[in-house]
């Protein structure tokens, strides 16, 4: 049972059927699932959520899966929102929330997108899936594909953190290490998928990972009593989280659960790979590919994203901003959050802390504002990369 009605292109407004397998729109844009807001509103009330399981499937009316038997779940989502009082005091702000995505089944928020995408793949009768990954997506897909009984093919850069390589192999994926970056991995899949019969689960090249990531926006709203924070800082690679949360907020407004007020959405990237920041600062609608991308934050090592224009649109529409930080700042912030809050942040999450520190220093974030940051994965997955 789903209230999804169809799939639409946010750029050219072309419409597509839910019953078929889709990749990008012929115009090159990612595709969005649409829902019947009236039906959702009639089917579910805020108070109904209280009795639901603590995973992202509590928002089933907002997801495109038709039959519950096709759900492929390991308990992903509904991660805790932790108030960081000691860190907030040090940074001089009153309210700081950490959404701790390390507590997902494979230790990163990639599980949200891949639980939903693998469930939809199962529902559409797909048997083989493939993914290019900068790290965590590969491990996550491998786990969900194993649970669904599907064959999975994972392509990662050779210098991806060891934990990501090891977990993918332990979950039974066919793992290929590639000389190059995630985009080079994506090219190999694009060349081989037709002959091999693979469903390509590249970021935003199918419409369902976005739906899974969208649940972060629904959770933030629910966990904060349907009052969104003033600022959300998001470590941005392919951009599913940024675009997904924004989509989720729009759907919540459509059914009347929140008003028109939105957080200012901040995109943080690494100094060594910051295509979105460069495009934002240059007033551009598209981002040029980043040459020689380099950062310990492997999830941010995405030199070119198909959804660049959608991310830039969200940042601007929200009156947010974009900035990059150095690897050294990330390492320093991992230590600071560990010491102050007892959370072992990944470098990507720590980039958010570094961005927060800069934006409060500059006065862009006021001491009275409510801020939300993410720990997008467990620091434990980066031991070799960080402490070699
Ligand atoms: C993938 C990833 C990101 C970036 O997420 P997008 O939604 O693709 O922008 C950030 N942090 C970690 C740990 C990741 O694995
Ligand atoms: Zn289109």
Short mmCIF file of C-alpha atoms and ligand atoms in Angstrom, two decimals:
data_model
loop_
_atom_site.label_atom_id
_atom_site.label_comp_id
_atom_site.label_asym_id
_atom_site.label_seq_id
_atom_site.Cartn_x
_atom_site.Cartn_y
_atom_site.Cartn_z
CA UNK A 1 0.00 0.00 0.00
CA UNK A 2 1.54 3.28 -1.07
CA UNK A 3 0.28 6.79 -1.74
CA UNK A 4 2.90 7.38 -4.42
CA UNK A 5 1.17 8.41 -7.66
CA UNK A 6 3.93 8.69 -10.24
CA UNK A 7 7.50 9.75 -10.90
CA UNK A 8 8.26 13.23 -12.18
CA UNK A 9 11.26 15.12 -13.50
CA UNK A 10 11.87 18.23 -11.37
CA UNK A 11 13.47 19.96 -14.37
CA UNK A 12 11.32 19.26 -17.46
CA UNK A 13 8.19 18.01 -15.60
CA UNK A 14 8.06 14.82 -17.69
CA UNK A 15 6.01 12.11 -15.93
CA UNK A 16 6.80 8.41 -15.59
CA UNK A 17 5.01 5.31 -14.38
CA UNK A 18 5.77 3.85 -10.95
CA UNK A 19 5.53 0.33 -12.33
CA UNK A 20 8.68 0.55 -14.44
CA UNK A 21 12.39 0.72 -13.64
CA UNK A 22 13.81 4.20 -14.17
CA UNK A 23 17.21 5.81 -14.20
CA UNK A 24 17.69 9.49 -15.13
CA UNK A 25 15.12 11.49 -17.09
CA UNK A 26 16.04 11.66 -20.79
CA UNK A 27 16.81 15.36 -20.08
CA UNK A 28 19.58 14.24 -17.70
CA UNK A 29 17.90 15.17 -14.42
CA UNK A 30 17.33 12.85 -11.44
CA UNK A 31 13.70 11.78 -10.98
CA UNK A 32 11.42 12.33 -7.97
CA UNK A 33 8.60 10.11 -6.66
CA UNK A 34 5.38 12.06 -6.10
CA UNK A 35 2.58 11.34 -3.63
CA UNK A 36 -1.10 12.08 -3.16
CA UNK A 37 -0.91 14.50 -0.22
CA UNK A 38 -4.67 14.39 0.43
CA UNK A 39 -4.63 10.61 0.78
CA UNK A 40 -1.64 10.70 3.13
CA UNK A 41 -3.36 13.33 5.25
CA UNK A 42 -6.49 11.19 5.52
CA UNK A 43 -4.58 7.98 6.24
CA UNK A 44 -2.25 9.08 9.01
CA UNK A 45 -2.10 11.56 11.90
CA UNK A 46 1.00 12.77 13.72
CA UNK A 47 -0.14 10.93 16.83
CA UNK A 48 -0.31 7.59 14.94
CA UNK A 49 3.49 7.66 14.69
CA UNK A 50 3.89 7.20 18.44
CA UNK A 51 3.02 3.50 18.25
CA UNK A 52 5.16 2.69 15.28
CA UNK A 53 8.50 0.84 15.16
CA UNK A 54 11.69 2.87 15.61
CA UNK A 55 12.91 2.69 12.05
CA UNK A 56 12.34 4.69 8.88
CA UNK A 57 9.43 2.47 7.82
CA UNK A 58 7.34 4.30 10.45
CA UNK A 59 6.85 6.78 7.57
CA UNK A 60 5.52 4.11 5.19
CA UNK A 61 2.81 6.43 3.80
CA UNK A 62 5.62 8.70 2.55
CA UNK A 63 7.50 5.85 0.83
CA UNK A 64 6.90 4.24 -2.57
CA UNK A 65 6.89 0.54 -1.59
CA UNK A 66 3.62 -1.21 -2.42
CA UNK A 67 3.83 -4.56 -0.61
CA UNK A 68 5.20 -4.95 2.89
CA UNK A 69 6.56 -8.38 2.00
CA UNK A 70 9.11 -6.69 -0.24
CA UNK A 71 10.52 -4.58 2.57
CA UNK A 72 14.24 -5.23 3.04
CA UNK A 73 15.09 -3.90 6.48
CA UNK A 74 17.78 -4.19 9.13
CA UNK A 75 16.27 -1.62 11.49
CA UNK A 76 17.61 1.50 9.72
CA UNK A 77 16.65 5.05 10.59
CA UNK A 78 14.97 6.76 13.54
CA UNK A 79 18.44 7.45 14.88
CA UNK A 80 18.74 9.51 18.06
CA UNK A 81 18.84 13.28 18.04
CA UNK A 82 21.37 14.07 20.74
CA UNK A 83 21.67 17.49 22.33
CA UNK A 84 25.34 18.53 22.42
CA UNK A 85 25.43 20.85 25.42
CA UNK A 86 29.16 20.92 26.04
CA UNK A 87 30.06 21.48 22.39
CA UNK A 88 27.36 24.15 22.09
CA UNK A 89 28.77 25.98 25.13
CA UNK A 90 32.26 25.93 23.64
CA UNK A 91 30.96 27.29 20.32
CA UNK A 92 28.77 29.90 22.01
CA UNK A 93 25.37 28.73 20.75
CA UNK A 94 22.32 27.87 22.79
CA UNK A 95 20.93 24.75 21.12
CA UNK A 96 22.90 22.22 19.11
CA UNK A 97 21.55 18.88 17.98
CA UNK A 98 23.53 15.97 16.58
CA UNK A 99 21.66 13.47 14.42
CA UNK A 100 23.73 10.36 15.08
CA UNK A 101 23.61 8.35 11.89
CA UNK A 102 26.46 6.12 13.09
CA UNK A 103 23.72 4.10 14.80
CA UNK A 104 22.42 2.70 11.51
CA UNK A 105 22.86 -1.05 10.82
CA UNK A 106 26.10 -0.81 8.80
CA UNK A 107 27.30 2.29 10.65
CA UNK A 108 26.35 4.98 8.14
CA UNK A 109 23.29 6.82 6.84
CA UNK A 110 23.70 5.14 3.46
CA UNK A 111 21.48 2.42 4.95
CA UNK A 112 18.44 4.65 4.64
CA UNK A 113 18.71 5.03 0.90
CA UNK A 114 19.75 1.47 0.26
CA UNK A 115 17.06 -0.14 2.39
CA UNK A 116 14.41 1.69 0.36
CA UNK A 117 16.15 1.25 -3.01
CA UNK A 118 16.78 -2.48 -2.52
CA UNK A 119 13.17 -2.95 -1.36
CA UNK A 120 11.92 -1.24 -4.52
CA UNK A 121 14.35 -3.26 -6.64
CA UNK A 122 12.89 -6.41 -5.08
CA UNK A 123 9.35 -5.22 -5.78
CA UNK A 124 10.27 -4.50 -9.41
CA UNK A 125 11.69 -8.02 -9.80
CA UNK A 126 15.35 -7.07 -10.02
CA UNK A 127 17.89 -9.80 -9.24
CA UNK A 128 21.26 -8.07 -9.72
CA UNK A 129 22.34 -4.67 -8.42
CA UNK A 130 25.50 -2.61 -8.91
CA UNK A 131 26.86 0.48 -7.19
CA UNK A 132 29.84 2.80 -7.47
CA UNK A 133 30.88 3.85 -3.99
CA UNK A 134 33.27 6.27 -2.33
CA UNK A 135 33.03 3.98 0.72
CA UNK A 136 29.95 3.50 2.86
CA UNK A 137 27.36 2.99 0.11
CA UNK A 138 29.18 -0.15 -1.06
CA UNK A 139 29.07 -1.79 2.37
CA UNK A 140 25.48 -0.79 2.83
CA UNK A 141 24.26 -2.09 -0.52
CA UNK A 142 26.12 -5.36 0.07
CA UNK A 143 24.26 -5.89 3.36
CA UNK A 144 20.79 -5.14 1.97
CA UNK A 145 21.39 -7.13 -1.21
CA UNK A 146 22.46 -10.10 0.93
CA UNK A 147 19.27 -9.83 2.96
CA UNK A 148 17.19 -9.62 -0.22
CA UNK A 149 19.00 -12.59 -1.80
CA UNK A 150 20.27 -10.46 -4.67
CA UNK A 151 23.60 -10.52 -6.42
CA UNK A 152 25.54 -7.30 -5.74
CA UNK A 153 28.45 -5.72 -7.60
CA UNK A 154 30.40 -2.99 -5.83
CA UNK A 155 33.02 -0.74 -7.42
CA UNK A 156 35.24 1.33 -5.10
CA UNK A 157 38.40 3.36 -5.46
CA UNK A 158 41.42 1.26 -4.46
CA UNK A 159 42.24 3.65 -1.60
CA UNK A 160 38.76 3.49 0.00
CA UNK A 161 38.97 2.91 3.79
CA UNK A 162 39.69 -0.75 4.57
CA UNK A 163 36.53 -1.23 6.64
CA UNK A 164 34.38 -0.46 3.59
CA UNK A 165 36.24 -2.97 1.43
CA UNK A 166 36.19 -5.68 4.08
CA UNK A 167 32.50 -5.33 4.96
CA UNK A 168 31.38 -5.44 1.30
CA UNK A 169 33.31 -8.67 0.79
CA UNK A 170 32.00 -10.20 4.06
CA UNK A 171 28.41 -9.51 2.93
CA UNK A 172 29.14 -11.50 -0.20
CA UNK A 173 29.35 -8.68 -2.75
CA UNK A 174 31.48 -8.98 -5.89
CA UNK A 175 33.95 -6.24 -5.04
CA UNK A 176 36.10 -4.52 -7.66
CA UNK A 177 38.78 -2.02 -6.63
CA UNK A 178 39.32 0.67 -9.23
CA UNK A 179 42.31 2.94 -9.96
CA UNK A 180 40.42 6.24 -9.83
CA UNK A 181 37.51 7.89 -8.06
CA UNK A 182 33.78 7.22 -7.66
CA UNK A 183 33.02 8.74 -11.06
CA UNK A 184 35.42 6.27 -12.71
CA UNK A 185 33.62 3.45 -10.86
CA UNK A 186 30.30 4.82 -12.14
CA UNK A 187 31.56 4.79 -15.72
CA UNK A 188 32.48 1.10 -15.52
CA UNK A 189 28.97 0.26 -14.30
CA UNK A 190 27.36 2.40 -17.01
CA UNK A 191 29.36 0.54 -19.66
CA UNK A 192 28.63 -2.95 -18.35
CA UNK A 193 25.12 -2.78 -16.85
CA UNK A 194 23.13 -3.54 -20.00
CA UNK A 195 25.12 -6.67 -20.83
CA UNK A 196 25.23 -7.85 -17.21
CA UNK A 197 21.59 -7.09 -16.37
CA UNK A 198 22.48 -4.88 -13.38
CA UNK A 199 20.19 -2.28 -11.83
CA UNK A 200 22.42 0.77 -11.37
CA UNK A 201 22.03 2.18 -7.85
CA UNK A 202 24.35 5.17 -8.35
CA UNK A 203 23.42 8.22 -6.26
CA UNK A 204 20.31 9.86 -7.74
CA UNK A 205 20.45 7.80 -10.95
CA UNK A 206 17.36 5.98 -9.69
CA UNK A 207 14.54 7.65 -7.72
CA UNK A 208 14.45 5.49 -4.54
CA UNK A 209 17.63 6.12 -2.55
CA UNK A 210 16.44 9.72 -2.33
CA UNK A 211 13.17 8.54 -0.74
CA UNK A 212 15.12 6.71 1.95
CA UNK A 213 17.34 9.71 2.66
CA UNK A 214 14.26 11.93 2.76
CA UNK A 215 13.26 10.24 6.01
CA UNK A 216 16.02 12.21 7.80
CA UNK A 217 13.91 15.30 7.19
CA UNK A 218 10.74 13.61 8.45
CA UNK A 219 12.55 12.37 11.57
CA UNK A 220 14.09 15.73 12.37
CA UNK A 221 10.64 17.30 12.19
CA UNK A 222 9.04 14.61 14.34
CA UNK A 223 11.85 14.47 16.90
CA UNK A 224 11.83 18.27 17.34
CA UNK A 225 8.07 18.36 17.87
CA UNK A 226 7.35 19.53 14.26
CA UNK A 227 9.44 22.66 14.70
CA UNK A 228 12.45 22.69 12.37
CA UNK A 229 15.85 24.05 13.46
CA UNK A 230 17.12 27.43 12.17
CA UNK A 231 20.16 25.92 10.47
CA UNK A 232 21.02 22.44 9.16
CA UNK A 233 24.65 21.74 8.22
CA UNK A 234 25.10 18.82 5.83
CA UNK A 235 28.36 17.22 4.62
CA UNK A 236 27.72 17.01 0.89
CA UNK A 237 28.93 14.44 -1.61
CA UNK A 238 26.30 13.33 -4.13
CA UNK A 239 23.70 15.40 -2.28
CA UNK A 240 20.92 12.87 -1.61
CA UNK A 241 20.54 13.99 2.00
CA UNK A 242 20.37 17.68 1.23
CA UNK A 243 17.87 17.23 -1.60
CA UNK A 244 15.97 14.49 0.23
CA UNK A 245 15.43 16.46 3.45
CA UNK A 246 14.19 19.42 1.40
CA UNK A 247 11.76 17.17 -0.46
CA UNK A 248 10.59 15.71 2.85
CA UNK A 249 9.94 19.16 4.34
CA UNK A 250 7.89 20.06 1.26
CA UNK A 251 5.76 16.92 1.65
CA UNK A 252 5.21 17.62 5.35
CA UNK A 253 4.02 21.12 4.53
CA UNK A 254 1.70 19.80 1.82
CA UNK A 255 -0.10 17.59 4.32
CA UNK A 256 -0.15 20.41 6.86
CA UNK A 257 2.19 18.94 9.50
CA UNK A 258 4.63 21.87 9.33
CA UNK A 259 4.41 25.45 8.07
CA UNK A 260 6.36 27.28 5.37
CA UNK A 261 9.38 28.12 7.55
CA UNK A 262 12.53 26.21 6.54
CA UNK A 263 16.00 25.82 7.99
CA UNK A 264 18.90 27.56 6.21
CA UNK A 265 20.61 24.61 4.52
CA UNK A 266 24.40 24.66 4.65
CA UNK A 267 26.50 22.46 2.41
CA UNK A 268 29.96 21.63 3.74
CA UNK A 269 32.64 20.03 1.57
CA UNK A 270 36.38 19.35 1.87
CA UNK A 271 38.97 21.87 0.65
CA UNK A 272 40.37 19.08 -1.54
CA UNK A 273 37.02 18.42 -3.29
CA UNK A 274 34.53 21.28 -3.20
CA UNK A 275 32.73 21.52 -6.55
CA UNK A 276 29.42 22.64 -5.04
CA UNK A 277 31.05 25.31 -2.87
CA UNK A 278 32.91 26.67 -5.89
CA UNK A 279 29.73 26.77 -7.98
CA UNK A 280 27.77 28.39 -5.14
CA UNK A 281 30.41 31.09 -4.67
CA UNK A 282 30.61 31.68 -8.40
CA UNK A 283 26.84 32.14 -8.70
CA UNK A 284 26.66 29.13 -11.06
CA UNK A 285 23.74 26.77 -11.66
CA UNK A 286 25.91 23.77 -12.48
CA UNK A 287 29.23 22.68 -10.93
CA UNK A 288 32.38 22.05 -12.94
CA UNK A 289 34.05 18.69 -12.19
CA UNK A 290 36.76 18.95 -9.50
CA UNK A 291 40.20 17.89 -10.69
CA UNK A 292 42.50 15.83 -8.44
CA UNK A 293 39.95 15.32 -5.63
CA UNK A 294 41.67 14.51 -2.35
CA UNK A 295 40.34 14.26 1.22
CA UNK A 296 40.24 11.82 4.13
CA UNK A 297 36.47 12.35 4.16
CA UNK A 298 35.89 9.63 1.56
CA UNK A 299 32.13 10.28 1.46
CA UNK A 300 32.87 13.81 0.23
CA UNK A 301 35.28 12.69 -2.48
CA UNK A 302 32.71 13.16 -5.25
CA UNK A 303 34.24 15.33 -8.00
CA UNK A 304 31.04 15.60 -10.02
CA UNK A 305 27.40 15.04 -9.05
CA UNK A 306 24.41 14.56 -11.40
CA UNK A 307 22.24 16.51 -8.95
CA UNK A 308 24.56 19.54 -8.64
CA UNK A 309 21.83 21.94 -9.85
CA UNK A 310 19.30 20.53 -7.37
CA UNK A 311 21.72 20.96 -4.44
CA UNK A 312 22.53 24.53 -5.49
CA UNK A 313 18.80 25.20 -5.78
CA UNK A 314 18.15 23.99 -2.22
CA UNK A 315 21.04 25.99 -0.74
CA UNK A 316 19.83 29.19 -2.45
CA UNK A 317 16.10 28.69 -1.87
CA UNK A 318 16.76 28.18 1.84
CA UNK A 319 19.06 31.24 2.10
CA UNK A 320 21.77 28.87 3.21
CA UNK A 321 25.41 28.83 2.25
CA UNK A 322 28.25 26.54 1.20
CA UNK A 323 31.79 26.33 2.53
CA UNK A 324 34.73 23.95 2.60
CA UNK A 325 37.05 22.97 5.44
CA UNK A 326 40.45 21.29 5.61
CA UNK A 327 41.23 17.69 6.55
CA UNK A 328 43.27 19.03 9.50
CA UNK A 329 40.18 20.84 10.83
CA UNK A 330 38.17 17.61 10.49
CA UNK A 331 40.73 15.64 12.52
CA UNK A 332 40.79 18.34 15.21
CA UNK A 333 36.98 18.32 15.39
CA UNK A 334 36.85 14.52 15.66
CA UNK A 335 38.95 14.91 18.80
CA UNK A 336 36.87 17.79 20.14
CA UNK A 337 33.49 16.04 19.74
CA UNK A 338 34.93 12.84 21.14
CA UNK A 339 36.27 14.65 24.20
CA UNK A 340 33.20 16.81 24.79
CA UNK A 341 30.31 14.57 23.78
CA UNK A 342 31.50 10.95 23.78
CA UNK A 343 30.74 10.46 20.09
CA UNK A 344 33.37 9.14 17.65
CA UNK A 345 32.64 11.24 14.55
CA UNK A 346 33.57 10.33 11.00
CA UNK A 347 35.59 12.96 9.07
CA UNK A 348 32.48 13.99 7.09
CA UNK A 349 30.53 14.64 10.29
CA UNK A 350 33.52 16.49 11.73
CA UNK A 351 33.53 18.71 8.64
CA UNK A 352 30.07 19.83 9.78
CA UNK A 353 31.47 20.77 13.20
CA UNK A 354 34.30 22.73 11.56
CA UNK A 355 31.76 24.55 9.37
CA UNK A 356 29.63 25.32 12.43
CA UNK A 357 32.64 26.72 14.22
CA UNK A 358 33.45 29.02 11.28
CA UNK A 359 29.85 30.17 10.80
CA UNK A 360 29.37 31.03 14.48
CA UNK A 361 32.75 32.82 14.45
CA UNK A 362 31.61 34.91 11.49
CA UNK A 363 28.24 35.73 13.02
CA UNK A 364 26.38 33.95 10.19
CA UNK A 365 24.88 31.74 12.91
CA UNK A 366 23.60 33.73 15.90
CA UNK A 367 24.05 32.50 19.49
CA UNK A 368 20.25 32.24 19.88
CA UNK A 369 19.74 29.99 16.85
CA UNK A 370 19.04 26.25 16.85
CA UNK A 371 21.52 24.25 14.79
CA UNK A 372 21.49 20.63 13.64
CA UNK A 373 24.56 18.72 12.46
CA UNK A 374 25.05 15.09 11.45
CA UNK A 375 27.45 12.36 12.34
CA UNK A 376 26.91 10.62 9.01
CA UNK A 377 28.92 7.48 9.87
CA UNK A 378 30.88 5.91 12.68
CA UNK A 379 34.48 7.03 13.08
CA UNK A 380 35.27 3.34 13.57
CA UNK A 381 34.98 2.83 9.81
CA UNK A 382 37.93 5.18 9.20
CA UNK A 383 40.55 3.85 11.63
CA UNK A 384 43.13 3.00 8.95
CA UNK A 385 42.56 6.22 7.00
CA UNK A 386 42.77 8.42 10.07
CA UNK A 387 45.30 6.79 12.31
CA UNK A 388 47.65 4.99 9.91
C1 LIG B 1 27.93 9.42 1.35
C2 LIG B 1 28.37 10.12 2.56
C3 LIG B 1 28.19 11.52 2.70
C4 LIG B 1 27.59 12.38 1.61
O1 LIG B 1 26.23 12.11 1.46
P1 LIG B 1 25.39 12.56 0.16
O2 LIG B 1 23.98 12.45 0.57
O3 LIG B 1 25.77 11.64 -0.93
O4 LIG B 1 25.78 13.96 -0.15
C5 LIG B 1 28.56 12.10 3.90
N1 LIG B 1 29.10 11.36 4.90
C6 LIG B 1 29.28 10.03 4.79
C7 LIG B 1 29.89 9.30 5.93
C8 LIG B 1 28.93 9.36 3.63
O5 LIG B 1 29.12 8.05 3.53
ZN1 LIG B 2 13.55 15.84 -17.38
#
